[in-house]
PDB file of N, CA and C in Angstrom:
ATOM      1  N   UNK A   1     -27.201  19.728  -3.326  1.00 54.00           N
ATOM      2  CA  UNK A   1     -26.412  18.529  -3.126  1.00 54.00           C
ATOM      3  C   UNK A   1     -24.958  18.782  -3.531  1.00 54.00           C
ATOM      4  N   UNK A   2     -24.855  19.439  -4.935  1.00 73.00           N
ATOM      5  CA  UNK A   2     -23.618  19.326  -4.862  1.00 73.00           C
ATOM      6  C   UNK A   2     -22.790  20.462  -4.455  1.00 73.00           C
ATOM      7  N   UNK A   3     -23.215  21.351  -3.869  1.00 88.00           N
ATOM      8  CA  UNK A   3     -22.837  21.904  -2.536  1.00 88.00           C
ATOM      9  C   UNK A   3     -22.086  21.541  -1.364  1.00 88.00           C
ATOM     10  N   UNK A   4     -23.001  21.037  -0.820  1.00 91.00           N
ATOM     11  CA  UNK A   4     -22.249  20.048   0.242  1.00 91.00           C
ATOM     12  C   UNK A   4     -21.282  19.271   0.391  1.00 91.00           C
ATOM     13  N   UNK A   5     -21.068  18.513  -1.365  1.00 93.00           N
ATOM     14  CA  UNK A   5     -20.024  17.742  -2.276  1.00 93.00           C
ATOM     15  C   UNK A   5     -18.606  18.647  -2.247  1.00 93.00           C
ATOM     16  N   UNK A   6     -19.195  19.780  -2.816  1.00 94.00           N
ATOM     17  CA  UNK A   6     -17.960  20.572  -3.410  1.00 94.00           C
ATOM     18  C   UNK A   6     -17.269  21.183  -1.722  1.00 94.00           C
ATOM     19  N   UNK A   7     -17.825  21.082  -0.719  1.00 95.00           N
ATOM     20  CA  UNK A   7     -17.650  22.033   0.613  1.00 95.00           C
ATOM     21  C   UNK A   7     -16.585  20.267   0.576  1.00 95.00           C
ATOM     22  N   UNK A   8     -16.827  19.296   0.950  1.00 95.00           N
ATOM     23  CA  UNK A   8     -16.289  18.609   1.570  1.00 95.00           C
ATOM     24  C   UNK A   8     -15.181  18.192   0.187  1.00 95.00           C
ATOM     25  N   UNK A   9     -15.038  18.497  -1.070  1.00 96.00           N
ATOM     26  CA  UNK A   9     -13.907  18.090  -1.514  1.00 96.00           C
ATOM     27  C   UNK A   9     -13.213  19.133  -1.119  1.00 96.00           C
ATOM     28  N   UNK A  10     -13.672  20.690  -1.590  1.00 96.00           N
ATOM     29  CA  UNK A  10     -12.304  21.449  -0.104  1.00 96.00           C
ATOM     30  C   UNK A  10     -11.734  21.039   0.602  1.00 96.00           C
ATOM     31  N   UNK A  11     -12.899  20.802   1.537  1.00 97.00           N
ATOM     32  CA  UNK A  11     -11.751  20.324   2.792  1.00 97.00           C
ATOM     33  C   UNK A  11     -11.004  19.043   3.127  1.00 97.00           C
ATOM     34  N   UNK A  12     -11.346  17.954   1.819  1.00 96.00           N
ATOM     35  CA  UNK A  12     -10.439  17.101   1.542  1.00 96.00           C
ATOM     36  C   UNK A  12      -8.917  17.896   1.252  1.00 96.00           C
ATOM     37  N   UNK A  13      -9.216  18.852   0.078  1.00 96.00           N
ATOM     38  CA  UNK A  13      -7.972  19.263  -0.338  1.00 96.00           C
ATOM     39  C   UNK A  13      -6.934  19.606   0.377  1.00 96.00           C
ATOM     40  N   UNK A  14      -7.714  20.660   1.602  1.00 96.00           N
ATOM     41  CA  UNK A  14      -7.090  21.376   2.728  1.00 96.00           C
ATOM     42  C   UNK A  14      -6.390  20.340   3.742  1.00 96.00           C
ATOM     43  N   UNK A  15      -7.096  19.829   4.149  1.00 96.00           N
ATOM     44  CA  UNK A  15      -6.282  18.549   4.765  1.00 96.00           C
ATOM     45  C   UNK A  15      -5.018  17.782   4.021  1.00 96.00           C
ATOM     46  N   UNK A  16      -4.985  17.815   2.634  1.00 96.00           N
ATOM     47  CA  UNK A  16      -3.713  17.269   2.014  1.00 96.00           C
ATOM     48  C   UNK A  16      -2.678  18.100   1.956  1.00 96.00           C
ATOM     49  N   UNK A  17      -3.072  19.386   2.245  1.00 95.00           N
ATOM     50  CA  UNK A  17      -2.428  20.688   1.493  1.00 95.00           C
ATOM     51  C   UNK A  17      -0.820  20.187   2.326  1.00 95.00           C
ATOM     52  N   UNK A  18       0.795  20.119   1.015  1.00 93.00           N
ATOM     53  CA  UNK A  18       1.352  19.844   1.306  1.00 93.00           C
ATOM     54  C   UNK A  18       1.873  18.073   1.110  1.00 93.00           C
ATOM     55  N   UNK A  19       0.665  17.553   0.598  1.00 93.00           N
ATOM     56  CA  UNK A  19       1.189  16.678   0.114  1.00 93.00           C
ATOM     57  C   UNK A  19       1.644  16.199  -1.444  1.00 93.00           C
ATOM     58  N   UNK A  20       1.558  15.479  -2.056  1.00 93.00           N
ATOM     59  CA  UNK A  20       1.645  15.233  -3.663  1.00 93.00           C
ATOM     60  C   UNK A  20       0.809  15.655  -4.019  1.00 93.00           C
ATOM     61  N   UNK A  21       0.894  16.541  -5.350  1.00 95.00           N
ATOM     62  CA  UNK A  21      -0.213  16.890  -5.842  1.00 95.00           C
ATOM     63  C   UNK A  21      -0.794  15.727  -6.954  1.00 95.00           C
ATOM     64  N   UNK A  22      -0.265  14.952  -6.980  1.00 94.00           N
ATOM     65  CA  UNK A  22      -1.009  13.432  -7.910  1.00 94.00           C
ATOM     66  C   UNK A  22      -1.390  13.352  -7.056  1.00 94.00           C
ATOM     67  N   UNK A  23      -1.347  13.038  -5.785  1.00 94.00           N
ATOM     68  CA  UNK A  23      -1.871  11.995  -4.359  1.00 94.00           C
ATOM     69  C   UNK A  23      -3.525  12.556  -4.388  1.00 94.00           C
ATOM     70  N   UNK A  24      -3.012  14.358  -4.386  1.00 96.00           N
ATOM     71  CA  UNK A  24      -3.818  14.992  -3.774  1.00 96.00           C
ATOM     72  C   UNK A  24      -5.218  14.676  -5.244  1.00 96.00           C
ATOM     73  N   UNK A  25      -4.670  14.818  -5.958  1.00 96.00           N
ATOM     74  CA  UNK A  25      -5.632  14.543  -7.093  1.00 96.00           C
ATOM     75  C   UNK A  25      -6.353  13.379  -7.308  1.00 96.00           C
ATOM     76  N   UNK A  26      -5.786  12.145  -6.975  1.00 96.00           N
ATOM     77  CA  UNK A  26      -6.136  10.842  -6.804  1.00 96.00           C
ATOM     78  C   UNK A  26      -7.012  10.628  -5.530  1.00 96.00           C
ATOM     79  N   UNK A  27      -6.977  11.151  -4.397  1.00 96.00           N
ATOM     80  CA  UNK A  27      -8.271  11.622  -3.764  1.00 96.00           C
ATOM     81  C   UNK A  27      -9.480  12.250  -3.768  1.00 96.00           C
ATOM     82  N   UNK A  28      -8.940  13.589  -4.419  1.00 97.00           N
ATOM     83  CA  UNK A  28     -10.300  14.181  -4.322  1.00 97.00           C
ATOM     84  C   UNK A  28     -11.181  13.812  -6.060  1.00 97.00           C
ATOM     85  N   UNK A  29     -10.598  12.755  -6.786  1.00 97.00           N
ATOM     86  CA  UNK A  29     -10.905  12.399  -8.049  1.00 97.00           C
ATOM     87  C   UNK A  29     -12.218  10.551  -7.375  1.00 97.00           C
ATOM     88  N   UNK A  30     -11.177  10.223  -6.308  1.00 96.00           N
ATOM     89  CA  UNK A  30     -12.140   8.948  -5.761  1.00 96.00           C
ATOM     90  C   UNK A  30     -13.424   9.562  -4.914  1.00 96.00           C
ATOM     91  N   UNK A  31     -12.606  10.699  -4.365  1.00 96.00           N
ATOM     92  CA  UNK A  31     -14.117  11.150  -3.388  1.00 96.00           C
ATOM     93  C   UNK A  31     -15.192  11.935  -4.252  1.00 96.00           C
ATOM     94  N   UNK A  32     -14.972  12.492  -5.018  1.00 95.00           N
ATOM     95  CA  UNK A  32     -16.064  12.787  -5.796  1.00 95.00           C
ATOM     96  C   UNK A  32     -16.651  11.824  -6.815  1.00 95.00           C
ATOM     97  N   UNK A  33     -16.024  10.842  -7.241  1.00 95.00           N
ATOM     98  CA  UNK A  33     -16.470   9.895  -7.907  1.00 95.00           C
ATOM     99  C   UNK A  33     -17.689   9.024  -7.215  1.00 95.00           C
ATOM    100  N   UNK A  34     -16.877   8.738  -5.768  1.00 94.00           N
ATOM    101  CA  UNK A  34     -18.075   8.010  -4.629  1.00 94.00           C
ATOM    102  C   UNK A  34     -18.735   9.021  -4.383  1.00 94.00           C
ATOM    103  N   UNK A  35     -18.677   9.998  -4.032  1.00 93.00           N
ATOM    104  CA  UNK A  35     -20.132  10.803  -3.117  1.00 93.00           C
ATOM    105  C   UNK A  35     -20.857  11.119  -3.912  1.00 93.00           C
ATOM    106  N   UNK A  36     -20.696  11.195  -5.414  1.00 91.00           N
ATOM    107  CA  UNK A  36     -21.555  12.094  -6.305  1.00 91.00           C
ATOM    108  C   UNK A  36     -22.586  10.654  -6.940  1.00 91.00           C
ATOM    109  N   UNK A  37     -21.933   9.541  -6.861  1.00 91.00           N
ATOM    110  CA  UNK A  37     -22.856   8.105  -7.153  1.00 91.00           C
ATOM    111  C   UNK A  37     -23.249   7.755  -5.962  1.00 91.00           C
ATOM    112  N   UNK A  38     -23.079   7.538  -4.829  1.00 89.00           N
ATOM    113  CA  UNK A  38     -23.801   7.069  -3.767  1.00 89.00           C
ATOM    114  C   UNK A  38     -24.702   8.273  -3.304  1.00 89.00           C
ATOM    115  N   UNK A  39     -24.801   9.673  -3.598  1.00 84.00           N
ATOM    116  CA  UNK A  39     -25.559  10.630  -3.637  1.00 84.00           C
ATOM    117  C   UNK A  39     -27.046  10.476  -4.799  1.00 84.00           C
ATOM    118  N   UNK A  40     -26.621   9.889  -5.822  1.00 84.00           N
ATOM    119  CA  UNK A  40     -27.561  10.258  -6.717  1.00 84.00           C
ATOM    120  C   UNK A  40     -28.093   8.937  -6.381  1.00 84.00           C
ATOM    121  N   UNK A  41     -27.710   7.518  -6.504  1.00 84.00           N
ATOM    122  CA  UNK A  41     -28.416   5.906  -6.076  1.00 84.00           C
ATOM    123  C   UNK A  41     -29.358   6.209  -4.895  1.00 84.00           C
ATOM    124  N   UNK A  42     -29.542   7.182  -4.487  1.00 75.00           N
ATOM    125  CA  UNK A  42     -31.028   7.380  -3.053  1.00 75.00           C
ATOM    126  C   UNK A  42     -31.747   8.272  -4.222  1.00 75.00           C
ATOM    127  N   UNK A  43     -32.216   8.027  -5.052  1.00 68.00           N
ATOM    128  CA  UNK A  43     -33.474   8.088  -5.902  1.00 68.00           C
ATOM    129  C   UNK A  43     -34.718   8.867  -4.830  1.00 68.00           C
ATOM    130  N   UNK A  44     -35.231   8.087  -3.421  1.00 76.00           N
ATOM    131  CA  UNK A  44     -36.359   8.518  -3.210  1.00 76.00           C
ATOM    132  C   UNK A  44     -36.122   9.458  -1.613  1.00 76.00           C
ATOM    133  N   UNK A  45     -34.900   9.805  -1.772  1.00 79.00           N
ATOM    134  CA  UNK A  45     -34.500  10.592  -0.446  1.00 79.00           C
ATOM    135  C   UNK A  45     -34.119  12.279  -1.137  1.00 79.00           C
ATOM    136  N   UNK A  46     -34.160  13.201  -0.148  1.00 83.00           N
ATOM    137  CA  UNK A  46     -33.852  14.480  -0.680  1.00 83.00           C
ATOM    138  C   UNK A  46     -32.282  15.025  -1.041  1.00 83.00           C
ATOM    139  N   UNK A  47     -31.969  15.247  -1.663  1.00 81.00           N
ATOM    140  CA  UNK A  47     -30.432  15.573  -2.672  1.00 81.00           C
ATOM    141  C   UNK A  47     -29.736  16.000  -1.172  1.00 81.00           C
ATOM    142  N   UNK A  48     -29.966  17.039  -0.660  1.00 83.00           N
ATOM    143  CA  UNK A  48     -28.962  17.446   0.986  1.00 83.00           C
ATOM    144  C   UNK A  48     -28.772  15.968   1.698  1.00 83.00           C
ATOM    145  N   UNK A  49     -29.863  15.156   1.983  1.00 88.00           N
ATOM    146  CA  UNK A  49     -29.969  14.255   2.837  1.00 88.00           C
ATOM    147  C   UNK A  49     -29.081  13.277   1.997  1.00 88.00           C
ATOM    148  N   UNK A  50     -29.308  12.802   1.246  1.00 87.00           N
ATOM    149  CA  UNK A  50     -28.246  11.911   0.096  1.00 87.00           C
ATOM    150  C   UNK A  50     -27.402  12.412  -0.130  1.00 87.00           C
ATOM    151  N   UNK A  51     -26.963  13.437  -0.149  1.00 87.00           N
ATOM    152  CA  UNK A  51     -25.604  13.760   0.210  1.00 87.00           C
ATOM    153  C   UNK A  51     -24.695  13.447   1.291  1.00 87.00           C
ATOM    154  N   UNK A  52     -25.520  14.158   2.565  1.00 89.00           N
ATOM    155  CA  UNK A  52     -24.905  14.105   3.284  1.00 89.00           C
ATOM    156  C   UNK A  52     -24.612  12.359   3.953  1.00 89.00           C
ATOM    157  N   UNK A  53     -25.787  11.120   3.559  1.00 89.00           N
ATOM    158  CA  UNK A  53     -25.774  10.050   3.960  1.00 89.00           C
ATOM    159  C   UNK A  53     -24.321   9.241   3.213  1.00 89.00           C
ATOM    160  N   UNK A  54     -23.967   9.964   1.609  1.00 90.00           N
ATOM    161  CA  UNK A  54     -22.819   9.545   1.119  1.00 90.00           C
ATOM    162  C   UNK A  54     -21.935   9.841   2.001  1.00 90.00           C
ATOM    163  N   UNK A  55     -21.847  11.268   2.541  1.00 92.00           N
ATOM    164  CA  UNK A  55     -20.757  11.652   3.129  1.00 92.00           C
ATOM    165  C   UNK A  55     -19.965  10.504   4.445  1.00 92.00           C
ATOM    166  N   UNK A  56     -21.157  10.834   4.715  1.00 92.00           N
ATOM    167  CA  UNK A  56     -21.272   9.922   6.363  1.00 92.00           C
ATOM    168  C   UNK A  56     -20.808   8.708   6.348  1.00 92.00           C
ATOM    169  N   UNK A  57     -21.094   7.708   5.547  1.00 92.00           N
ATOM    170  CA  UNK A  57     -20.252   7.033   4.760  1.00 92.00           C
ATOM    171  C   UNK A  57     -18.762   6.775   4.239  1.00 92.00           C
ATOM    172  N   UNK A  58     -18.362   7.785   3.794  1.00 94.00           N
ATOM    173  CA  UNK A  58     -17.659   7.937   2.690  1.00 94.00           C
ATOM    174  C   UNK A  58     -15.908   7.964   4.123  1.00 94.00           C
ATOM    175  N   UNK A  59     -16.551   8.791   4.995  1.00 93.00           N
ATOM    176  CA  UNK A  59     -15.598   9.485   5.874  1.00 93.00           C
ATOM    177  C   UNK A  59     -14.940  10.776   5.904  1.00 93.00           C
ATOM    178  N   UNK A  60     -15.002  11.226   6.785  1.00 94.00           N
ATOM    179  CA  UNK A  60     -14.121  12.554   7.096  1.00 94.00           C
ATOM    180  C   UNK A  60     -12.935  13.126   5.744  1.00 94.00           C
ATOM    181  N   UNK A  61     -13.087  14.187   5.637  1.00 95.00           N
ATOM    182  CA  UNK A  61     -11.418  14.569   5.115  1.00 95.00           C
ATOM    183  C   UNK A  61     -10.222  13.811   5.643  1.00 95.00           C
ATOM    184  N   UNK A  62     -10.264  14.685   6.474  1.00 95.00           N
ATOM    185  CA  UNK A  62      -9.479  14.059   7.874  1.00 95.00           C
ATOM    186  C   UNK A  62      -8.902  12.784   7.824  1.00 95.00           C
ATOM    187  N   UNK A  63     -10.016  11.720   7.636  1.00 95.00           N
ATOM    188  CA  UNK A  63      -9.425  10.393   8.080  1.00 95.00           C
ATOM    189  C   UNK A  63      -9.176   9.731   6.181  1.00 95.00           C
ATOM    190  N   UNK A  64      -9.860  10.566   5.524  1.00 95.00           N
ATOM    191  CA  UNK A  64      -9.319  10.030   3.967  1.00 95.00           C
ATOM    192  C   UNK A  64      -8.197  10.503   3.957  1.00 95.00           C
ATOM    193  N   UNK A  65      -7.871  11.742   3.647  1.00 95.00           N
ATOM    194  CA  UNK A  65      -6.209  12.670   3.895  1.00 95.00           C
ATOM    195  C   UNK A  65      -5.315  11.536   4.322  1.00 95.00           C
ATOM    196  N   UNK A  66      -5.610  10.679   5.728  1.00 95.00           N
ATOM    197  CA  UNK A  66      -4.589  10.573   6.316  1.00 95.00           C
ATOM    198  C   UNK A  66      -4.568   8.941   5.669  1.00 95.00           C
ATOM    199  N   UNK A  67      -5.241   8.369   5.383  1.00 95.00           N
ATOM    200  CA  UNK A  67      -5.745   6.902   4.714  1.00 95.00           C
ATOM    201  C   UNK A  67      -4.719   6.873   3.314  1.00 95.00           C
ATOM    202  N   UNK A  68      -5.175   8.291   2.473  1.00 94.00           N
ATOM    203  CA  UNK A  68      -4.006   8.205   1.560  1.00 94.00           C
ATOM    204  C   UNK A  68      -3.005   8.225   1.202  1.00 94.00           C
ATOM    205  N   UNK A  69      -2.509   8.839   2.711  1.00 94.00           N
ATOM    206  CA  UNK A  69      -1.465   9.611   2.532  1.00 94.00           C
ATOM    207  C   UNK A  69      -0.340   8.031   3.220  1.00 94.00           C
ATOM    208  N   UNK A  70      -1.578   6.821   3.914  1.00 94.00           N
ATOM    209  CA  UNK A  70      -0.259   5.696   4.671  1.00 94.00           C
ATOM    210  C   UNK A  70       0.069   5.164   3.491  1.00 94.00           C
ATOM    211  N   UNK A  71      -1.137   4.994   2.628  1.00 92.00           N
ATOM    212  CA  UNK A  71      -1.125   4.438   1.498  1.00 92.00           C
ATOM    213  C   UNK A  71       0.249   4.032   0.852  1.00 92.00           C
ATOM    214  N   UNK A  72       0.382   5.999   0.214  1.00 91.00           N
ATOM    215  CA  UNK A  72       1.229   6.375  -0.395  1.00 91.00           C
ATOM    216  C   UNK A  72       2.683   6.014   0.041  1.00 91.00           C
ATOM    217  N   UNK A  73       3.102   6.476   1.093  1.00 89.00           N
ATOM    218  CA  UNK A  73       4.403   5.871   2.267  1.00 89.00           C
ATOM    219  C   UNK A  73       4.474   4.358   1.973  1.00 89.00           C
ATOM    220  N   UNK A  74       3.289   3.668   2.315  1.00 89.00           N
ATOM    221  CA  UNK A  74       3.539   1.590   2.316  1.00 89.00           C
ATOM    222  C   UNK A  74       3.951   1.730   0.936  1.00 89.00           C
ATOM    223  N   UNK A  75       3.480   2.753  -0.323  1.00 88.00           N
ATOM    224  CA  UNK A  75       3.818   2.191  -1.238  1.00 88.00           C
ATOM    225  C   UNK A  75       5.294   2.214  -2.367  1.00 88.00           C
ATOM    226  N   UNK A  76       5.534   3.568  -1.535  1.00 86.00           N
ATOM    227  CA  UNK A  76       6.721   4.224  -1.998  1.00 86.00           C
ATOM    228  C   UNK A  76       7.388   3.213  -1.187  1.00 86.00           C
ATOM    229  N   UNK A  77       7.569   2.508  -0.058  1.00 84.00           N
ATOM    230  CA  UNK A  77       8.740   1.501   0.704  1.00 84.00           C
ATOM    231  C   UNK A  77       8.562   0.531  -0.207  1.00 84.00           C
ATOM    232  N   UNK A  78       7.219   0.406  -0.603  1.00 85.00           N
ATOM    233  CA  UNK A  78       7.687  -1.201  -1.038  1.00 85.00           C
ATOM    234  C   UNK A  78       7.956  -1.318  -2.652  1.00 85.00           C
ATOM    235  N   UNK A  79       7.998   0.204  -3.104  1.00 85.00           N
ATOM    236  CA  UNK A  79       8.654   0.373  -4.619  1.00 85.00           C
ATOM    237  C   UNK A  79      10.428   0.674  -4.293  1.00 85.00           C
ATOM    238  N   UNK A  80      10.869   1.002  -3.364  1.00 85.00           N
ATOM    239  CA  UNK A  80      12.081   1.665  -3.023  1.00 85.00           C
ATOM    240  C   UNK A  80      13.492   0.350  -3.459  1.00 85.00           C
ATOM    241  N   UNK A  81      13.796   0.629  -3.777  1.00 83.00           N
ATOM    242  CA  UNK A  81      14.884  -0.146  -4.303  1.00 83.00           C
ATOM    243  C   UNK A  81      15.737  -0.628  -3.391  1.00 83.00           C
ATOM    244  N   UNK A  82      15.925  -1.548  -2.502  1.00 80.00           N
ATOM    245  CA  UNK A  82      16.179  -2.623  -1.700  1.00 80.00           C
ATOM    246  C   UNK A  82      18.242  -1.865  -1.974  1.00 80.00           C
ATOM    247  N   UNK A  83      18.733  -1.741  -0.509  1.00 79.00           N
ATOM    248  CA  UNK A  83      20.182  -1.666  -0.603  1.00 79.00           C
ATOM    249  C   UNK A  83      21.061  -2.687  -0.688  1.00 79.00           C
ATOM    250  N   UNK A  84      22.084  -2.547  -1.109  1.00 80.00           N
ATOM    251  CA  UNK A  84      23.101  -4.025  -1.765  1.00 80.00           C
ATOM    252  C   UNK A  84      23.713  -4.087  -0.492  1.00 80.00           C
ATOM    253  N   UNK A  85      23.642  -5.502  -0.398  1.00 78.00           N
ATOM    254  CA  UNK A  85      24.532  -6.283   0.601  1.00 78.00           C
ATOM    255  C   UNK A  85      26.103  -5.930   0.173  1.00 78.00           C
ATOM    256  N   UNK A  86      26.767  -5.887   1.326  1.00 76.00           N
ATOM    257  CA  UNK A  86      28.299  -5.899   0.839  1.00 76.00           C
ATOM    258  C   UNK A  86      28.408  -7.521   0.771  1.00 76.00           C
ATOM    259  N   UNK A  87      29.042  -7.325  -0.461  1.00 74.00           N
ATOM    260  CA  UNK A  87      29.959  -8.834  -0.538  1.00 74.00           C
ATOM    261  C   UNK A  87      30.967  -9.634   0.319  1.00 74.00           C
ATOM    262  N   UNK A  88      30.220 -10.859   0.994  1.00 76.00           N
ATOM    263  CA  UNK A  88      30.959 -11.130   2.034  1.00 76.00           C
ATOM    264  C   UNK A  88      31.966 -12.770   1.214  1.00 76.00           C
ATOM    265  N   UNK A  89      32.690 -13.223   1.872  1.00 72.00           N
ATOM    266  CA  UNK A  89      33.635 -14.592   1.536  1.00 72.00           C
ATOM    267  C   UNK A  89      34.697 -14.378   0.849  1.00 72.00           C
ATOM    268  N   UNK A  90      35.183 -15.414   0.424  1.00 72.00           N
ATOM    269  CA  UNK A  90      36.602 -14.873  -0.132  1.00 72.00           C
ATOM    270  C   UNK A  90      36.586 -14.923  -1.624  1.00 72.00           C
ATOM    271  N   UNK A  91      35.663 -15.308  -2.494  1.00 72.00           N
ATOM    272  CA  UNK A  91      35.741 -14.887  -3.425  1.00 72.00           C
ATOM    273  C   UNK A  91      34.698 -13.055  -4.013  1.00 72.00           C
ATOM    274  N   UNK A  92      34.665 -12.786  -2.684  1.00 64.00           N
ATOM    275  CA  UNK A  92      33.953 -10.871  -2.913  1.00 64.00           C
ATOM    276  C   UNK A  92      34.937 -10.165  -3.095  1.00 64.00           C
ATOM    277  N   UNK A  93      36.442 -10.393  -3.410  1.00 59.00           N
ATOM    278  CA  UNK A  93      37.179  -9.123  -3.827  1.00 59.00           C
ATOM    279  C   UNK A  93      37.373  -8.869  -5.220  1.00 59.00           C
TER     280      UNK A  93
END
């Protein structure tokens, strides 16, 4: 099981490769957090198969990579510090 885990946080990684390395850490820290508990909660299924049913689930590298990465962008705009109006009327000089 955790085979299959560790193959697909790779290729989480690989897919970020190039982005923040917090970002990148803050992903593959949620995806192993979820696949390794929704892996072990199938109690009466086989460890490969519960794995892979987390996976399936969970989503692609691919489409997490790119999920975190809008994330990150919406969030950096909406931390970004807003530009100053020029002072308009006649008391702006």
């Amino acid at each position: 099981m955790t085979d299959r885990i560790d193959t697909y946080l790779d290729d989480l990684r690989a897919a970020m490769r190039g982005s923040d390395p917090a970002l990148v850490d803050d992903a593959v820290y949620d995806a192993a957090e979820f696949l390794r508990s929704a892996a072990t909660a199938n109690a009466g299924v086989l460890p490969d198969e519960a794995a892979e049913a987390a996976i399936a689930s969970y989503g692609s590298p691919v489409e997490i990579a790119s999920a975190y990465e809008e994330m990150e962008a919406t969030v950096s705009a909406a931390l970004r510090t807003p530009a100053r109006r020029a002072a308009r009327g006649m008391f702006a000089r």
